[in-house]
Amino acid sequence: MLAGDHSILLNNRFFIYLRLVYNQYKMRISILGISVVMLISGCGPVDKKDTFEKDHSMWQENRIERLKSETGWLNLAGLYWLKEGENTLGSDSSNSIIFPDKAPAFIGKYILKNGLVSFIPHPDTDIKSGDKPATVMDALSDKSGTPTLLETGSFAWFIIERSPMFGIRLRDYEHHSLEDFHGIESFPPKKEWVIKAEFEPFEEPRELLIPTVIGTVEKNECPGILRFIIGDTEQVLYPSSAGEGLFIIFADESSGLETYGGGRFLYIDKPGNDNTVNIDFNRAYNPPCAFTPFATCPLPPSENFLSVAVEAGEKFAGH
């Protein structure tokens, strides 16, 4: 082989090698491109409707979990108002407060004196306060934030204060309502019911009078007015301050028909710096009195009756 031929052969082999390297490079780039396209198409743009429905579904699940929890409303088994002086309790008919039949016959007694409540356990009954046997003690009410909880068997109870009254709220962790409960019928969630409202703050918070089902009147702090449009009519709501947000008790033209007659509840965020906030009526929910006769629910104040039917949120679930 001539030197020139050898040089040509080497050049040809080098050219072939370059072609192979180039083709492999193109293949890798092509595969990478396909992978990226598949990844992007797999992720796709975020479907806002899908996110809205998932968020609402998660809210509904949390709502049901709270209802069925030990501190929920489905296990309430009694509400008993104390009289001034001595109040004995147990399932025996000789007690002044008679608990359900499966409770111990004699549990003890509450003493109400000048707005203070104390408890004296019956010596022959196993009553727990936390993980310890109950002794003679002061009984803090729910207004304290940490009421004194007493337990025996499947029952638990504590004192509630609804000025000027004091009562016993009884729970049964084995209450039949927990098994009988099969969810809450609701309107299908619709974005149209997420309504932007203008918030008009008061110079100073005002007192909002809230009636209750037990005939008392609560006084809530109202920071301002919410104005918004439903259809072609302006509506107004007076919210109460509630921690990091606002709490609304309202009634509308569907109340007593498709929705609970005692109105519905709604939590919303605090308004932003521009004094606007979204009201998601899809999250309007029934008060405890829709599930139990042993609650002391607030009712909508006269200011919070809407002149339209809010066909969103929970429908009526009678107990």
Short mmCIF file of C-alpha atoms in Angstrom, two decimals:
data_model
loop_
_atom_site.label_atom_id
_atom_site.label_comp_id
_atom_site.label_asym_id
_atom_site.label_seq_id
_atom_site.Cartn_x
_atom_site.Cartn_y
_atom_site.Cartn_z
CA MET A 1 0.00 0.00 0.00
CA LEU A 2 1.29 3.39 -0.97
CA ALA A 3 1.82 6.06 1.65
CA GLY A 4 -0.84 8.22 0.00
CA ASP A 5 -3.34 5.36 0.03
CA HIS A 6 -2.62 4.73 3.70
CA SER A 7 -3.29 8.39 4.43
CA ILE A 8 -6.57 8.29 2.54
CA LEU A 9 -7.63 5.14 4.44
CA LEU A 10 -6.90 6.78 7.78
CA ASN A 11 -8.83 9.86 6.75
CA ASN A 12 -11.80 7.72 5.70
CA ARG A 13 -11.75 5.82 9.00
CA PHE A 14 -11.56 9.07 10.94
CA PHE A 15 -14.47 10.45 8.90
CA ILE A 16 -16.53 7.31 9.62
CA TYR A 17 -15.69 7.61 13.34
CA LEU A 18 -16.85 11.24 13.34
CA ARG A 19 -20.08 10.23 11.64
CA LEU A 20 -20.73 7.56 14.27
CA VAL A 21 -20.07 9.98 17.12
CA TYR A 22 -22.29 12.61 15.49
CA ASN A 23 -25.14 10.14 14.93
CA GLN A 24 -24.96 8.96 18.56
CA TYR A 25 -25.00 12.58 19.69
CA LYS A 26 -28.06 13.28 17.54
CA MET A 27 -29.82 10.19 18.92
CA ARG A 28 -29.14 11.22 22.51
CA ILE A 29 -30.37 14.74 21.88
CA SER A 30 -33.48 13.34 20.18
CA ILE A 31 -34.20 10.97 23.09
CA LEU A 32 -33.62 13.78 25.56
CA GLY A 33 -35.96 16.02 23.59
CA ILE A 34 -38.67 13.35 23.53
CA SER A 35 -38.24 12.82 27.28
CA VAL A 36 -38.55 16.52 27.98
CA VAL A 37 -41.65 16.76 25.81
CA MET A 38 -43.18 13.75 27.54
CA LEU A 39 -42.35 15.22 30.94
CA ILE A 40 -43.87 18.57 30.06
CA SER A 41 -46.95 17.03 28.47
CA GLY A 42 -47.29 14.70 31.45
CA CYS A 43 -47.27 17.59 33.87
CA GLY A 44 -49.27 19.84 31.64
CA PRO A 45 -50.59 23.24 32.67
CA VAL A 46 -52.29 23.34 36.07
CA ASP A 47 -56.03 22.94 35.62
CA LYS A 48 -57.50 25.63 37.87
CA LYS A 49 -60.90 23.94 37.87
CA ASP A 50 -59.32 20.66 38.94
CA THR A 51 -57.42 22.42 41.75
CA PHE A 52 -60.59 24.20 42.90
CA GLU A 53 -62.53 20.94 43.10
CA LYS A 54 -59.69 19.11 44.87
CA ASP A 55 -59.35 21.90 47.44
CA HIS A 56 -63.09 21.82 48.05
CA SER A 57 -63.11 18.04 48.37
CA MET A 58 -60.30 18.25 50.93
CA TRP A 59 -62.23 20.90 52.87
CA GLN A 60 -65.30 18.63 52.92
CA GLU A 61 -63.25 15.66 54.17
CA ASN A 62 -61.79 17.74 57.00
CA ARG A 63 -65.26 19.00 57.86
CA ILE A 64 -66.59 15.42 58.22
CA GLU A 65 -63.57 14.36 60.28
CA ARG A 66 -64.15 17.21 62.72
CA LEU A 67 -67.85 16.33 63.06
CA LYS A 68 -67.01 12.69 63.87
CA SER A 69 -64.07 13.42 66.17
CA GLU A 70 -64.19 13.13 69.97
CA THR A 71 -64.67 16.89 70.17
CA GLY A 72 -67.20 16.95 67.32
CA TRP A 73 -70.97 17.39 67.44
CA LEU A 74 -72.19 13.91 66.54
CA ASN A 75 -71.42 12.34 69.92
CA LEU A 76 -73.39 14.82 72.06
CA ALA A 77 -75.70 12.88 74.38
CA GLY A 78 -77.16 15.52 76.66
CA LEU A 79 -77.37 19.14 77.80
CA TYR A 80 -78.37 19.84 81.39
CA TRP A 81 -78.68 23.25 83.03
CA LEU A 82 -77.53 23.66 86.61
CA LYS A 83 -79.62 25.33 89.28
CA GLU A 84 -78.07 27.39 92.04
CA GLY A 85 -76.86 25.09 94.78
CA GLU A 86 -76.53 21.30 94.65
CA ASN A 87 -77.04 19.28 91.45
CA THR A 88 -76.70 15.49 91.75
CA LEU A 89 -76.13 13.46 88.59
CA GLY A 90 -76.26 9.85 87.40
CA SER A 91 -78.66 7.47 85.68
CA ASP A 92 -80.75 6.81 88.81
CA SER A 93 -84.08 8.63 88.74
CA SER A 94 -83.49 10.11 92.19
CA ASN A 95 -80.82 12.44 90.79
CA SER A 96 -81.66 16.02 89.91
CA ILE A 97 -79.80 15.52 86.60
CA ILE A 98 -80.50 12.14 85.00
CA PHE A 99 -77.86 10.76 82.61
CA PRO A 100 -78.60 8.00 80.03
CA ASP A 101 -79.33 4.50 81.36
CA LYS A 102 -75.89 3.00 80.73
CA ALA A 103 -74.20 5.66 82.88
CA PRO A 104 -73.44 4.87 86.54
CA ALA A 105 -76.42 5.30 88.85
CA PHE A 106 -74.64 7.84 91.04
CA ILE A 107 -71.78 9.95 89.66
CA GLY A 108 -71.53 12.81 92.11
CA LYS A 109 -72.75 16.36 92.30
CA TYR A 110 -72.01 19.85 91.03
CA ILE A 111 -72.32 22.83 93.33
CA LEU A 112 -73.15 26.15 91.64
CA LYS A 113 -72.64 29.13 93.90
CA ASN A 114 -72.38 32.77 92.83
CA GLY A 115 -71.10 31.95 89.35
CA LEU A 116 -68.55 29.35 90.50
CA VAL A 117 -68.91 25.60 89.94
CA SER A 118 -67.31 22.77 91.92
CA PHE A 119 -67.58 18.98 91.60
CA ILE A 120 -67.78 16.33 94.32
CA PRO A 121 -67.50 12.73 93.00
CA HIS A 122 -69.57 9.87 94.42
CA PRO A 123 -67.24 7.63 96.47
CA ASP A 124 -68.45 4.38 94.87
CA THR A 125 -68.07 5.44 91.22
CA ASP A 126 -64.92 5.44 89.06
CA ILE A 127 -64.71 8.98 87.66
CA LYS A 128 -61.56 10.17 85.89
CA SER A 129 -60.14 13.65 85.48
CA GLY A 130 -57.46 13.17 82.87
CA ASP A 131 -55.64 9.96 83.81
CA LYS A 132 -56.30 10.36 87.54
CA PRO A 133 -59.30 9.63 89.76
CA ALA A 134 -61.53 12.67 90.18
CA THR A 135 -61.49 14.39 93.55
CA VAL A 136 -63.33 17.37 94.98
CA MET A 137 -62.38 20.13 92.55
CA ASP A 138 -63.29 23.44 90.96
CA ALA A 139 -64.93 22.82 87.57
CA LEU A 140 -63.76 25.23 84.90
CA SER A 141 -66.21 26.02 82.09
CA ASP A 142 -65.61 26.17 78.35
CA LYS A 143 -65.18 29.94 78.64
CA SER A 144 -61.82 29.27 80.33
CA GLY A 145 -60.51 27.64 77.15
CA THR A 146 -59.62 24.46 79.08
CA PRO A 147 -62.78 23.14 80.73
CA THR A 148 -62.54 20.46 83.41
CA LEU A 149 -63.30 17.21 81.57
CA LEU A 150 -64.64 14.27 83.58
CA GLU A 151 -65.05 10.73 82.23
CA THR A 152 -66.54 7.36 83.09
CA GLY A 153 -67.01 4.48 80.64
CA SER A 154 -67.85 5.90 77.20
CA PHE A 155 -69.14 9.16 78.69
CA ALA A 156 -67.32 12.47 79.04
CA TRP A 157 -68.70 15.81 80.17
CA PHE A 158 -67.76 19.35 81.14
CA ILE A 159 -69.35 22.64 82.15
CA ILE A 160 -70.45 25.18 79.55
CA GLU A 161 -71.21 28.78 80.38
CA ARG A 162 -73.90 30.66 78.51
CA SER A 163 -74.25 33.76 80.60
CA PRO A 164 -76.02 33.84 82.97
CA MET A 165 -76.49 30.05 82.78
CA PHE A 166 -74.18 27.10 83.48
CA GLY A 167 -74.80 23.65 82.05
CA ILE A 168 -73.33 20.18 81.57
CA ARG A 169 -72.39 19.13 78.03
CA LEU A 170 -72.41 15.32 77.87
CA ARG A 171 -70.65 13.25 75.21
CA ASP A 172 -70.97 9.55 74.51
CA TYR A 173 -68.01 8.30 72.47
CA GLU A 174 -70.19 5.34 71.42
CA HIS A 175 -73.21 7.44 70.44
CA HIS A 176 -75.41 5.88 67.75
CA SER A 177 -75.24 9.08 65.68
CA LEU A 178 -71.64 8.25 64.79
CA GLU A 179 -72.79 5.11 62.96
CA ASP A 180 -76.00 6.64 61.65
CA PHE A 181 -74.16 9.54 60.02
CA HIS A 182 -73.68 9.15 56.26
CA GLY A 183 -72.36 12.52 55.21
CA ILE A 184 -73.94 15.87 54.35
CA GLU A 185 -75.79 16.61 51.15
CA SER A 186 -74.35 19.70 49.50
CA PHE A 187 -74.74 21.77 46.36
CA PRO A 188 -72.11 20.97 43.70
CA PRO A 189 -69.20 23.39 44.16
CA LYS A 190 -69.14 26.19 41.59
CA LYS A 191 -66.56 28.91 41.08
CA GLU A 192 -69.40 31.36 40.48
CA TRP A 193 -70.07 31.24 44.22
CA VAL A 194 -66.60 32.49 45.08
CA ILE A 195 -67.51 36.17 45.26
CA LYS A 196 -65.21 39.13 45.70
CA ALA A 197 -66.34 41.49 48.46
CA GLU A 198 -65.32 45.01 49.42
CA PHE A 199 -64.54 45.40 53.10
CA GLU A 200 -65.46 48.69 54.75
CA PRO A 201 -63.71 48.80 58.13
CA PHE A 202 -65.18 50.74 61.02
CA GLU A 203 -63.00 53.32 62.72
CA GLU A 204 -63.47 51.23 65.86
CA PRO A 205 -64.95 47.69 66.03
CA ARG A 206 -68.65 47.66 66.84
CA GLU A 207 -70.75 45.32 68.95
CA LEU A 208 -72.75 42.78 66.95
CA LEU A 209 -75.68 41.22 68.82
CA ILE A 210 -76.07 37.50 68.09
CA PRO A 211 -79.26 35.72 69.28
CA THR A 212 -79.06 32.02 70.19
CA VAL A 213 -81.41 29.04 70.16
CA ILE A 214 -81.49 29.02 73.97
CA GLY A 215 -82.80 32.57 74.18
CA THR A 216 -79.58 34.32 75.16
CA VAL A 217 -77.80 37.08 73.22
CA GLU A 218 -74.08 37.00 72.54
CA LYS A 219 -72.02 40.10 71.86
CA ASN A 220 -69.43 39.71 69.12
CA GLU A 221 -66.86 42.17 67.84
CA CYS A 222 -67.60 43.34 64.28
CA PRO A 223 -64.65 45.03 62.52
CA GLY A 224 -66.55 46.30 59.46
CA ILE A 225 -68.99 45.57 56.63
CA LEU A 226 -68.67 43.26 53.61
CA ARG A 227 -70.33 44.52 50.40
CA PHE A 228 -70.68 42.36 47.30
CA ILE A 229 -72.92 41.61 44.33
CA ILE A 230 -74.95 38.45 43.77
CA GLY A 231 -76.69 38.48 40.42
CA ASP A 232 -77.57 42.14 40.00
CA THR A 233 -78.23 43.02 43.64
CA GLU A 234 -75.89 44.40 46.28
CA GLN A 235 -75.68 42.38 49.48
CA VAL A 236 -74.18 43.21 52.87
CA LEU A 237 -72.83 41.01 55.66
CA TYR A 238 -71.59 41.89 59.13
CA PRO A 239 -68.79 39.50 60.13
CA SER A 240 -67.33 38.81 63.56
CA SER A 241 -63.62 38.86 64.29
CA ALA A 242 -62.26 35.31 64.55
CA GLY A 243 -58.53 34.97 65.11
CA GLU A 244 -56.75 35.27 61.78
CA GLY A 245 -59.99 35.51 59.82
CA LEU A 246 -63.65 36.51 59.89
CA PHE A 247 -66.70 34.48 60.94
CA ILE A 248 -70.12 34.97 59.35
CA ILE A 249 -73.54 33.71 60.44
CA PHE A 250 -76.05 34.32 57.66
CA ALA A 251 -79.47 33.35 56.34
CA ASP A 252 -80.78 33.64 52.79
CA GLU A 253 -83.82 32.85 50.67
CA SER A 254 -82.96 29.14 50.72
CA SER A 255 -83.01 28.98 54.55
CA GLY A 256 -85.72 26.63 55.78
CA LEU A 257 -86.23 25.27 52.28
CA GLU A 258 -83.15 23.64 50.77
CA THR A 259 -80.82 24.73 53.56
CA TYR A 260 -80.96 24.77 57.35
CA GLY A 261 -83.60 27.12 58.75
CA GLY A 262 -81.30 28.45 61.46
CA GLY A 263 -78.85 29.85 58.93
CA ARG A 264 -75.34 28.72 58.07
CA PHE A 265 -71.79 29.51 59.11
CA LEU A 266 -68.86 30.65 57.03
CA TYR A 267 -65.20 31.44 57.72
CA ILE A 268 -63.21 33.67 55.39
CA ASP A 269 -59.74 35.20 55.37
CA LYS A 270 -59.07 38.68 56.63
CA PRO A 271 -59.27 41.29 53.84
CA GLY A 272 -56.03 42.17 52.07
CA ASN A 273 -54.31 45.54 51.96
CA ASP A 274 -56.71 46.59 49.20
CA ASN A 275 -59.68 45.86 51.51
CA THR A 276 -61.05 43.10 49.31
CA VAL A 277 -61.63 39.46 50.18
CA ASN A 278 -63.18 36.41 48.53
CA ILE A 279 -66.29 34.89 50.10
CA ASP A 280 -66.49 31.22 49.12
CA PHE A 281 -70.15 30.35 49.67
CA ASN A 282 -69.35 26.77 48.61
CA ARG A 283 -67.96 26.42 52.13
CA ALA A 284 -71.11 27.60 53.90
CA TYR A 285 -71.77 24.93 56.51
CA ASN A 286 -74.52 23.91 58.89
CA PRO A 287 -74.40 24.90 62.57
CA PRO A 288 -74.23 22.14 65.21
CA CYS A 289 -77.99 22.38 65.80
CA ALA A 290 -78.54 20.77 62.39
CA PHE A 291 -77.05 17.57 63.85
CA THR A 292 -77.96 17.55 67.54
CA PRO A 293 -80.60 19.01 69.88
CA PHE A 294 -77.91 19.45 72.54
CA ALA A 295 -76.10 22.45 71.05
CA THR A 296 -76.54 26.14 71.91
CA CYS A 297 -76.18 27.59 68.42
CA PRO A 298 -75.99 31.25 67.54
CA LEU A 299 -78.51 32.50 64.98
CA PRO A 300 -78.02 35.01 62.16
CA PRO A 301 -78.15 38.61 63.37
CA SER A 302 -80.84 40.74 61.76
CA GLU A 303 -78.18 42.44 59.61
CA ASN A 304 -77.19 39.18 57.91
CA PHE A 305 -80.28 38.15 55.97
CA LEU A 306 -79.48 38.02 52.24
CA SER A 307 -82.25 38.78 49.76
CA VAL A 308 -81.19 35.99 47.37
CA ALA A 309 -81.04 32.20 47.55
CA VAL A 310 -77.46 31.06 48.11
CA GLU A 311 -77.53 27.71 46.31
CA ALA A 312 -74.06 26.76 47.45
CA GLY A 313 -72.56 24.96 50.42
CA GLU A 314 -74.26 22.45 52.68
CA LYS A 315 -77.93 21.59 52.47
CA PHE A 316 -80.09 20.74 55.47
CA ALA A 317 -79.21 17.61 57.44
CA GLY A 318 -81.90 17.08 60.07
CA HIS A 319 -81.26 15.27 63.34
#
